mmCIF file of C-alpha atoms and ligand atoms in Angstrom:
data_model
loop_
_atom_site.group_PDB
_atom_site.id
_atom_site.type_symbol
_atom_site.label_atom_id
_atom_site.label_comp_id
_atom_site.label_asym_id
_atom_site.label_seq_id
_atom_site.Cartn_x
_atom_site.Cartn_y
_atom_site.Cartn_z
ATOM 1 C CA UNK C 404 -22.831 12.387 16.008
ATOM 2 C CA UNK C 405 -22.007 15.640 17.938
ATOM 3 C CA UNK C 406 -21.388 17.035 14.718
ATOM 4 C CA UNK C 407 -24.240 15.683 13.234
ATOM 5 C CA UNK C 408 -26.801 17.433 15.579
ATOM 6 C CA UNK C 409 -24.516 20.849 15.161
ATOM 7 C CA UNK C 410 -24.840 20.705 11.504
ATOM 8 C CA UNK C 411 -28.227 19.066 10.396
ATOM 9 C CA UNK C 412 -27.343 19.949 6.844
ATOM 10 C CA UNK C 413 -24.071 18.446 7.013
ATOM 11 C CA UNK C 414 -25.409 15.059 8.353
ATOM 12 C CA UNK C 415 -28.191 15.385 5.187
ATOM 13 C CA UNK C 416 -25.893 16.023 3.009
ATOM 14 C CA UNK C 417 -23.715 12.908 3.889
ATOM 15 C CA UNK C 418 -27.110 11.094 3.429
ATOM 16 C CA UNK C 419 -27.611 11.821 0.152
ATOM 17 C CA UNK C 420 -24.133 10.712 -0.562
ATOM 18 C CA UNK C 421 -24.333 7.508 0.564
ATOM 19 C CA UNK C 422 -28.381 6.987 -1.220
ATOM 20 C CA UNK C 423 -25.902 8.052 -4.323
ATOM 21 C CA UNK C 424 -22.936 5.671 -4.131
ATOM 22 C CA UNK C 425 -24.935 2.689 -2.452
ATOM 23 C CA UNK C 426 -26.541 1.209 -5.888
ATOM 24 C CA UNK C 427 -22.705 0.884 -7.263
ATOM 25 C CA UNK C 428 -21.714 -1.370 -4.295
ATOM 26 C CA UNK C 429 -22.496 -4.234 -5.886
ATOM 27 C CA UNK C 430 -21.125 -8.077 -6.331
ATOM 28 C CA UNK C 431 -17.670 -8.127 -7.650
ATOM 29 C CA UNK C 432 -16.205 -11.245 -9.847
ATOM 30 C CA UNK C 433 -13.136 -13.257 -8.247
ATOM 31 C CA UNK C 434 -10.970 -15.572 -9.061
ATOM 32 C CA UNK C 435 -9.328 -17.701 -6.398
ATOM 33 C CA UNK C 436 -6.622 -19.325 -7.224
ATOM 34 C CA UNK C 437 -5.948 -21.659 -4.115
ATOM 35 C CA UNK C 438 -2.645 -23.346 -2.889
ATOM 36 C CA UNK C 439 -4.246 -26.778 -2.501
ATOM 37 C CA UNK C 440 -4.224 -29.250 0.864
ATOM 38 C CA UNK C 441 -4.821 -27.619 4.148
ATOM 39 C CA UNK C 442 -4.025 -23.966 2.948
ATOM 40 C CA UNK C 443 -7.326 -24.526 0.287
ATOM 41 C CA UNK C 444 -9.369 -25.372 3.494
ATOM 42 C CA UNK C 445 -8.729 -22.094 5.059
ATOM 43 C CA UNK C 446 -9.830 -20.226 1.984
ATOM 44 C CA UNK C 447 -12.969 -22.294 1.458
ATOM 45 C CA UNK C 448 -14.435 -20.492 4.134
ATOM 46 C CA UNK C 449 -13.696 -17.267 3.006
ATOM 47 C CA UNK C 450 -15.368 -18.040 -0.388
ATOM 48 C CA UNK C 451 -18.445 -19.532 1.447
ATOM 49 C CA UNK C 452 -18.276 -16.159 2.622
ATOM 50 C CA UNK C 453 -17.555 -13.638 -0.274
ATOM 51 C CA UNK C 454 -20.348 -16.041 -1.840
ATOM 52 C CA UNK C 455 -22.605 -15.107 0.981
ATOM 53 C CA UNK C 456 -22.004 -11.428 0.425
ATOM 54 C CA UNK C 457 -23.217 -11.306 -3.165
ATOM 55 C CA UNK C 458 -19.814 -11.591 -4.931
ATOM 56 C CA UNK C 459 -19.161 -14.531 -7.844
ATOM 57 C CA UNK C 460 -16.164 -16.755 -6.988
ATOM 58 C CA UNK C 461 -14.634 -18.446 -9.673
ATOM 59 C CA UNK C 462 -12.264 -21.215 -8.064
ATOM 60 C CA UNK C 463 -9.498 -21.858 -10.769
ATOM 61 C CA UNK C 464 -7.799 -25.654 -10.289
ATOM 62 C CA UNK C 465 -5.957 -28.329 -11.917
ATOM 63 C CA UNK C 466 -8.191 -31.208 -12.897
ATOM 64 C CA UNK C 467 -5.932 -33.596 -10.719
ATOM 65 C CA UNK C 468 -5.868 -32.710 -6.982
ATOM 66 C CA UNK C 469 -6.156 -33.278 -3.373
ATOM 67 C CA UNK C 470 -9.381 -31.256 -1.979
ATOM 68 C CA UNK C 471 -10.345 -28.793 -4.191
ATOM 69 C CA UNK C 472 -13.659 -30.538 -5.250
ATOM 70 C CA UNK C 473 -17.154 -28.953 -6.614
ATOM 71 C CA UNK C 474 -19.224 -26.783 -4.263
ATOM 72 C CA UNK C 475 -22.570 -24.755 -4.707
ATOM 73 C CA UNK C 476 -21.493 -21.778 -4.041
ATOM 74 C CA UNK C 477 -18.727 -21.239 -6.865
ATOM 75 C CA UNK C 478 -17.513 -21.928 -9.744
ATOM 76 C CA UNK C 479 -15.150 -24.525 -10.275
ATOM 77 C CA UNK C 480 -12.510 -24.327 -13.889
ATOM 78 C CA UNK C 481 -10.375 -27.136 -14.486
ATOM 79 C CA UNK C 482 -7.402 -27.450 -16.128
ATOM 80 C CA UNK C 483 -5.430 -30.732 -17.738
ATOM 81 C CA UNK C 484 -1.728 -31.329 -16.521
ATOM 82 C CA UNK C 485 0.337 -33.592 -18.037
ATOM 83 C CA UNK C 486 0.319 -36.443 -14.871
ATOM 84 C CA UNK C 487 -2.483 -38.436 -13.800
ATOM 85 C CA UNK C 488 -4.397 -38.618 -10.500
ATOM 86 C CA UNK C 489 -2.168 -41.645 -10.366
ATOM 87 C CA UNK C 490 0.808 -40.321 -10.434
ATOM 88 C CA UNK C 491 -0.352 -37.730 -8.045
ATOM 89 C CA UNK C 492 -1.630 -39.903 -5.252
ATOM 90 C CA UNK C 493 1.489 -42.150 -5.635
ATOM 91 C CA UNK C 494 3.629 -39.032 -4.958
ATOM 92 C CA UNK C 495 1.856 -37.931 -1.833
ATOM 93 C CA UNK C 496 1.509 -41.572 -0.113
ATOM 94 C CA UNK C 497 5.081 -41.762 -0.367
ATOM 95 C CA UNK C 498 5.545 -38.044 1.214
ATOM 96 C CA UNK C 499 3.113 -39.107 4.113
ATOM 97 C CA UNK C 500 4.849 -42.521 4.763
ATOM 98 C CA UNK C 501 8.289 -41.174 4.976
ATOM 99 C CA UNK C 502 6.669 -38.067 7.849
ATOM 100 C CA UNK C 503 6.433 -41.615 9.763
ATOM 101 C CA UNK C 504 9.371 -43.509 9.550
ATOM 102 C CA UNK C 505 11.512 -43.900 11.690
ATOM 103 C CA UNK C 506 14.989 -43.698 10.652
ATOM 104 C CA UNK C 507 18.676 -42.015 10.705
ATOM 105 C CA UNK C 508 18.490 -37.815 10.620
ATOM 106 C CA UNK C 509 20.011 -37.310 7.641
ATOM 107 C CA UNK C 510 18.135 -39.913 5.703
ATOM 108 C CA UNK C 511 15.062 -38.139 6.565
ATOM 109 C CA UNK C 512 16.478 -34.480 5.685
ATOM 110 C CA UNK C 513 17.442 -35.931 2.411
ATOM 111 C CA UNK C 514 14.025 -37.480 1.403
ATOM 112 C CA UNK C 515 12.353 -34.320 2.542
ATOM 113 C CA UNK C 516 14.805 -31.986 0.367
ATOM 114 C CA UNK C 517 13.922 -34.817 -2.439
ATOM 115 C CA UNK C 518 9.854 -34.717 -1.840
ATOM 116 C CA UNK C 519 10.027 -30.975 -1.585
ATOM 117 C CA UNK C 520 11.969 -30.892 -5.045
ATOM 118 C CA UNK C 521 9.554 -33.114 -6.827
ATOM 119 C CA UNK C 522 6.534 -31.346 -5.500
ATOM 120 C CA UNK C 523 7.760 -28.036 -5.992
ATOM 121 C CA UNK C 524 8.517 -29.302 -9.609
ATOM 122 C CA UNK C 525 4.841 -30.584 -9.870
ATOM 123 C CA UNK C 526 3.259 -27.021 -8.566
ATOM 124 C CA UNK C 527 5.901 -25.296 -11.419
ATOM 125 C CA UNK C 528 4.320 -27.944 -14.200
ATOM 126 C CA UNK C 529 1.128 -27.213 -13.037
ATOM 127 C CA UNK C 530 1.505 -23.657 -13.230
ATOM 128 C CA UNK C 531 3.335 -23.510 -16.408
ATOM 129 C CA UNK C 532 0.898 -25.635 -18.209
ATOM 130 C CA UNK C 533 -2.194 -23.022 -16.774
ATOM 131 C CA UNK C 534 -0.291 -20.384 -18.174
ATOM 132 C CA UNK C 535 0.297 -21.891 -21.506
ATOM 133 C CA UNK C 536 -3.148 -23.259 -21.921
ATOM 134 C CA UNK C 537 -4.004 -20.504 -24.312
ATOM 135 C CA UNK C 538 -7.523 -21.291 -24.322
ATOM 136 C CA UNK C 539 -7.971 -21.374 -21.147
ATOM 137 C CA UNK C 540 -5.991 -17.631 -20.408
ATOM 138 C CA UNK C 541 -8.502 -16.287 -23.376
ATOM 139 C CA UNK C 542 -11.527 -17.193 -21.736
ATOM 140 C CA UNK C 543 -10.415 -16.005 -17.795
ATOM 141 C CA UNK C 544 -9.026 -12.280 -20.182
ATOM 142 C CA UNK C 545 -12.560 -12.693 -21.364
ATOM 143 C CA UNK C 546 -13.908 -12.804 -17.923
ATOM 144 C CA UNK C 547 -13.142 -9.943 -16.472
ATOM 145 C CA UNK C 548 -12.819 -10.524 -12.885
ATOM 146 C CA UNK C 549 -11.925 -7.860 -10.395
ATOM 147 C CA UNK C 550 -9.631 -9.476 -8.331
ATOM 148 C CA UNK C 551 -7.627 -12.388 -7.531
ATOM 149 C CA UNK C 552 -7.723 -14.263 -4.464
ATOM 150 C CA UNK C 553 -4.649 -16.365 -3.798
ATOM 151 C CA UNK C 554 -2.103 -17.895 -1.083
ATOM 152 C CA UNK C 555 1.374 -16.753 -2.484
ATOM 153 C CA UNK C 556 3.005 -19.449 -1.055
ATOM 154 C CA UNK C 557 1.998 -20.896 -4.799
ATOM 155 C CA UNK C 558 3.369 -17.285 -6.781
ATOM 156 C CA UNK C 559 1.366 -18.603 -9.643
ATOM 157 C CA UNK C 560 -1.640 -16.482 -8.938
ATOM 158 C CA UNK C 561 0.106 -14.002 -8.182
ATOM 159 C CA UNK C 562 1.937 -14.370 -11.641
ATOM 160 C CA UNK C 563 -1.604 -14.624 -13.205
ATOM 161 C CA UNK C 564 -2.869 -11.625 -12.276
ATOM 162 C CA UNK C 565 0.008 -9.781 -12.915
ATOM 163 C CA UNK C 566 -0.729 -11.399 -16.568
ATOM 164 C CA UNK C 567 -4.198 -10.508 -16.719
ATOM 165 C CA UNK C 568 -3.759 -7.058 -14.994
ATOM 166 C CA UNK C 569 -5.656 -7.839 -12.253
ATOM 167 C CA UNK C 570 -5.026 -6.720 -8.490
ATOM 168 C CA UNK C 571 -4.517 -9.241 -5.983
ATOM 169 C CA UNK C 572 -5.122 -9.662 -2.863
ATOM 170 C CA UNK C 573 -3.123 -12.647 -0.974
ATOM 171 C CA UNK C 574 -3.985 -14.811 1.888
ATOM 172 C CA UNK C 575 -1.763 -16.693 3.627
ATOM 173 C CA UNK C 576 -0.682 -18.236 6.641
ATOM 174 C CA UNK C 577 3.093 -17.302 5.870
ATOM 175 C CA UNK C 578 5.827 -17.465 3.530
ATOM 176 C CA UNK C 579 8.951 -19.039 3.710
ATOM 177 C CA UNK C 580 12.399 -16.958 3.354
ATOM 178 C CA UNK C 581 11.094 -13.653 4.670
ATOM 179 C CA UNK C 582 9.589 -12.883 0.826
ATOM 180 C CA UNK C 583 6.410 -11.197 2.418
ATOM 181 C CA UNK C 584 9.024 -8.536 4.035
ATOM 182 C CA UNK C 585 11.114 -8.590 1.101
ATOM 183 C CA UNK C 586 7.989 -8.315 -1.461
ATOM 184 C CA UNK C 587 6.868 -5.183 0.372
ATOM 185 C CA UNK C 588 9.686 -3.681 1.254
ATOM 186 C CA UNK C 589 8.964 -3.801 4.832
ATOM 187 C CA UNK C 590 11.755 -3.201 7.540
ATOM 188 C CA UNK C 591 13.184 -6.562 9.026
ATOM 189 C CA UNK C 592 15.658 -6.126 11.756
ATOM 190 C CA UNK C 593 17.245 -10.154 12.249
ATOM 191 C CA UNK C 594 17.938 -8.865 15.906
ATOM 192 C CA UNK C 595 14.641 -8.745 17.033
ATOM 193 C CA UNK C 596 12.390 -10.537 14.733
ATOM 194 C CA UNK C 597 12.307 -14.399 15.658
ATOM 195 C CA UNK C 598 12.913 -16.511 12.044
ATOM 196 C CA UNK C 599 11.212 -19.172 10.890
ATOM 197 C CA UNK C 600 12.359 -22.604 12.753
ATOM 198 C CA UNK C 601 15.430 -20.910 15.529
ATOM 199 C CA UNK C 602 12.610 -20.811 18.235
ATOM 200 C CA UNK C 603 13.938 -17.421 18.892
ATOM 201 C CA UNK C 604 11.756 -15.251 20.795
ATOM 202 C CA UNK C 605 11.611 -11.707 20.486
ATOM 203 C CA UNK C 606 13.922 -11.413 23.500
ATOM 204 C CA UNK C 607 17.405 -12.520 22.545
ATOM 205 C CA UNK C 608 21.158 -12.834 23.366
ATOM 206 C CA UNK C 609 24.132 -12.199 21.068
ATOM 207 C CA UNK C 610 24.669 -15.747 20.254
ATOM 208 C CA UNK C 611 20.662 -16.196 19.585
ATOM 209 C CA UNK C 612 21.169 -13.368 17.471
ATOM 210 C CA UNK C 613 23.455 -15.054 15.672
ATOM 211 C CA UNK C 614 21.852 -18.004 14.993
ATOM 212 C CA UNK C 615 18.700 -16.142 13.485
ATOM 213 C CA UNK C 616 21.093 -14.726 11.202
ATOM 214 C CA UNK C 617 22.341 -18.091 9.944
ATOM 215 C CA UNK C 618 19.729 -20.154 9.883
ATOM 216 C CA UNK C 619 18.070 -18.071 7.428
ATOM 217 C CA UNK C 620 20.957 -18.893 4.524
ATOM 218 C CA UNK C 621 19.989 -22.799 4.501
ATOM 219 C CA UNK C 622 16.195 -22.241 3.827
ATOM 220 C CA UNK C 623 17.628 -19.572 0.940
ATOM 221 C CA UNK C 624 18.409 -22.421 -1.256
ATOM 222 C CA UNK C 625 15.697 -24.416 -1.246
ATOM 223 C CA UNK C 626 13.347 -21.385 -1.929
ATOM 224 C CA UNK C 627 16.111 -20.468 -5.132
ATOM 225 C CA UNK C 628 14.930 -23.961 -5.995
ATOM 226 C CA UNK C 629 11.258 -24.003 -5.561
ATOM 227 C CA UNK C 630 10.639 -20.196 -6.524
ATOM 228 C CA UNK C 631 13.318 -19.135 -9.321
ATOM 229 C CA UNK C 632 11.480 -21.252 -12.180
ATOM 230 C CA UNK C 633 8.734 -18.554 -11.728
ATOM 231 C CA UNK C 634 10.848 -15.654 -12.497
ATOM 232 C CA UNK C 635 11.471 -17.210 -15.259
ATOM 233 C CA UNK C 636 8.565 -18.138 -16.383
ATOM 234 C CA UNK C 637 7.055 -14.811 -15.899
ATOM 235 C CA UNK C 638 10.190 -13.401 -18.027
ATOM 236 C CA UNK C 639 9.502 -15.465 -20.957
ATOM 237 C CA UNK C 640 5.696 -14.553 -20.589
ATOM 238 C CA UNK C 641 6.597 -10.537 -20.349
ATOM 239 C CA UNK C 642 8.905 -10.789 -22.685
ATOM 240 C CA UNK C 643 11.385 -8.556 -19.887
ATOM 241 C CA UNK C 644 13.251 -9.620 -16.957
ATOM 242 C CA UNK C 645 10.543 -10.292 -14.166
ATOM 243 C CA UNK C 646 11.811 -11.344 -10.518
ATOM 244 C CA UNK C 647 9.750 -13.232 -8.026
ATOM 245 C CA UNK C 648 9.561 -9.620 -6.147
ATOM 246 C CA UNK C 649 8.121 -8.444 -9.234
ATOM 247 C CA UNK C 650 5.343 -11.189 -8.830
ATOM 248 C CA UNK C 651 4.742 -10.895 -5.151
ATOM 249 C CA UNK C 652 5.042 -6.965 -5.338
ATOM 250 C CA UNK C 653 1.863 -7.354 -7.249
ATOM 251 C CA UNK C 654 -0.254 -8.315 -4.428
ATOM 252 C CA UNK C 655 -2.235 -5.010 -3.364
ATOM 253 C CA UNK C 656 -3.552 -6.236 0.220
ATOM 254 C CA UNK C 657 -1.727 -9.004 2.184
ATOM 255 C CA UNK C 658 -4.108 -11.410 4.294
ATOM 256 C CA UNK C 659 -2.399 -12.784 7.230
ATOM 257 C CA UNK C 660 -3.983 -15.300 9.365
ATOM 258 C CA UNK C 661 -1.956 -14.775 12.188
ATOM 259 C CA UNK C 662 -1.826 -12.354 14.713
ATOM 260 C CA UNK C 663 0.245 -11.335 18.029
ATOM 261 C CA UNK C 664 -1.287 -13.794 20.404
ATOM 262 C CA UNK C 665 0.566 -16.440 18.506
ATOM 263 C CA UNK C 666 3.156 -14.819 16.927
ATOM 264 C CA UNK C 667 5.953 -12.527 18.114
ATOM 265 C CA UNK C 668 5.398 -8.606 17.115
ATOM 266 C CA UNK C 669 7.242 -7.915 13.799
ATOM 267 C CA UNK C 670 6.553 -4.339 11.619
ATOM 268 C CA UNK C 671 4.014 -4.527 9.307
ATOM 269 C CA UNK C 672 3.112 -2.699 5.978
ATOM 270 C CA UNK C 673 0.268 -0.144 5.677
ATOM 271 C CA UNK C 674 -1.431 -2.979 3.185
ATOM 272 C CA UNK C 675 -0.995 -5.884 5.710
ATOM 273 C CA UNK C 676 -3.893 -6.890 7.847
ATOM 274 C CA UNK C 677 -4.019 -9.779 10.538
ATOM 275 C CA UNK C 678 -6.897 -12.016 10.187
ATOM 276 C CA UNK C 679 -5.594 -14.398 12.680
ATOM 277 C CA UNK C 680 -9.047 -16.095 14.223
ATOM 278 C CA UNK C 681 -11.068 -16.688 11.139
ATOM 279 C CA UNK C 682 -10.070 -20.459 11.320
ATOM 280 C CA UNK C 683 -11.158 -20.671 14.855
ATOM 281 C CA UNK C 684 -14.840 -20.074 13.705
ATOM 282 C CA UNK C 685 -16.129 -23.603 15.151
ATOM 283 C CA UNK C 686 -14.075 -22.928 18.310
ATOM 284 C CA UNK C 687 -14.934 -25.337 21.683
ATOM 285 C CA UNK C 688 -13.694 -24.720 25.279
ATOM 286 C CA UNK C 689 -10.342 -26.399 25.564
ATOM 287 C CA UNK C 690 -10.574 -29.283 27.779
ATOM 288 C CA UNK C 691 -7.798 -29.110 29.535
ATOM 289 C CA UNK C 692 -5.083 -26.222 29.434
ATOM 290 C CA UNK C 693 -1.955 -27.450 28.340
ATOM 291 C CA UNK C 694 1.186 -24.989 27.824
ATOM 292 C CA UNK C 695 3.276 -25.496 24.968
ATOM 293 C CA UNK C 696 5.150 -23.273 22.874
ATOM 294 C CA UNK C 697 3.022 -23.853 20.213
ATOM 295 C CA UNK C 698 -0.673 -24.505 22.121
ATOM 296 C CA UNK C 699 -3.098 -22.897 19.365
ATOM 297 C CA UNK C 700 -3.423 -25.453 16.366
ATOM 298 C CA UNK C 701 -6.517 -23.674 14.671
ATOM 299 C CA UNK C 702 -4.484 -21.596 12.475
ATOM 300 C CA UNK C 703 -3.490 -23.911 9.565
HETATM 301 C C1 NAG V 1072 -6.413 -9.598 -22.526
HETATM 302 O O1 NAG V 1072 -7.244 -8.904 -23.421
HETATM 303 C C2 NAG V 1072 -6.750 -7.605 -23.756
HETATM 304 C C3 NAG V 1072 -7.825 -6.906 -24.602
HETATM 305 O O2 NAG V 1072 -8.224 -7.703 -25.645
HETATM 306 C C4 NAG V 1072 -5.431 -7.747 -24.466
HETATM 307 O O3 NAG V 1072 -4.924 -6.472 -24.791
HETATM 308 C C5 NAG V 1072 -4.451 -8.471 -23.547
HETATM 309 O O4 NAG V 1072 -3.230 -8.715 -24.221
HETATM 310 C C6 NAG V 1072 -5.030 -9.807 -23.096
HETATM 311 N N1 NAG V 1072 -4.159 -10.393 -22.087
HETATM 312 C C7 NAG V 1072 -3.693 -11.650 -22.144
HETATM 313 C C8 NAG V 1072 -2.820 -12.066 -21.050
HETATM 314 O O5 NAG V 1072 -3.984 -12.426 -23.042
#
């Protein structure tokens, strides 16, 4: 401002810049390409939002799914998969009657690892039959969209717009198996960031240290089993070796919705940004203050 009123003609000058470039700020065209269940509840808002803000959101789905119905303000583009709403439903009441079972430990750990197989199997069907659907990948070339909105917890938007050239920009709650540190290349010292599921803090002793170095190597194989298939799909569809990093390197901004009040301080890349809060939009005063480690549920 100072500067303005030293330099009228600079202050005119950056007027006439912005009359110039603000008729080119228009709507842009994106494709979401949501992770369904809770994580596709989170990103409805945001594209009640983008829709709100004059952009075109193009919500890209398979025909049989949990909550990722019709809405006014985008559109919705179905795909066929090869199982039936069925087959679908049948899968998921089983998953949600085993979370309430009560039984022996390891018969629990084993029907998880089991559930988590056939759904990551499922999302890898899904995804391979999107990619395949030749039809389908002519008419979104066609489209020309400017970006791609996705939750890489599912790589296969990701994988998409690395297919259709497309920058993307991810959203997400988290990733399993440090891939958001690895994708980016961002520094990850195991002695002072907590991991996932050690209840570490940020604070801890030599033997804590040591346990958030192990624990890490059990979670490694079961995201080699949900995540390798889409290397190699993405090497048959390149025609080259492509790694997941490849994939997830594509992302251009990362999305978190998180931020330090519930999470521990960890580095960050120049292209991360917290965006912890925008699930607490219909917040209410807490009616009673209760301290547990984990206290804030809004962020899903
Ligand atoms: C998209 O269209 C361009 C231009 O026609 C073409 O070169 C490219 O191979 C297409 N991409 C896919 C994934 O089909």
């Amino acid at each position: 401002m100072v500067l303005l009123l030293q330099n009228p003609l600079l202050g005119l000058v950056g007027m006439l810049f912005w009359l110039c470039v603000l008729p080119w700020a228009k709507g842009g065209k994106v494709l979401v390409v949501p992770m369904d269940g809770s994580h596709w509840l989170s990103m409805l808002k945001v594209v009640r939002e983008l829709h709100a803000r004059g952009h075109q959101a193009v919500v890209l789905a398979p025909e049989v799914n949990l909550h990722i119905k019709e809405e006014d303000f985008f559109t919705l583009q179905t795909f066929p998969t090869s199982y039936s709403q069925e087959e679908f439903d049948n899968d998921f009441q089983r998953h949600n009657q085993m979370l309430f079972k009560t039984q022996h430990f390891l018969k629990t750990l084993l029907e998880t690892l089991a559930n988590l197989k056939r759904g990551s199997e499922l999302y890898y069907e899904t995804c391979s039959e999107m990619l395949h659907n030749t039809a389908l990948i002519r008419h979104l070339n066609e489209s020309s969209f400017d970006v791609v909105l996705t939750d890489p917890v599912f790589p296969c938007g990701g994988l998409l717009a690395k297919y259709l050239s497309i920058p993307a920009v991810f959203f997400l709650r988290a990733v399993p198996c440090d891939l958001d540190f690895e994708a980016t290349k961002c520094p990850n010292p195991s002695s002072y960031i907590p991991k996932l599921m050690t209840m570490n803090s940020d604070h801890m002793t030599f033997l804590q240290r040591v346990k958030n170095m192990l624990y890490p190597l059990g979670l490694k194989s079961i995201c080699h089993m949900s995540y390798d298939p889409y290397a190699s799909l993405a090497s048959e569809l390149f025609q080259r070796d492509v790694s997941l990093m490849d994939i997830l390197s594509h992302g251009s901004v990362w999305l978190f919705r998180g931020d330090f009040v519930l999470d521990y301080p960890r580095p960050i890349m120049p292209n991360m940004v917290f965006i912890g809060g925008i699930n607490c939009a219909n917040r209410k005063p807490l009616s009673q203050v209760v301290l547990l480690p984990f206290s804030c549920w809004c962020y899903s």
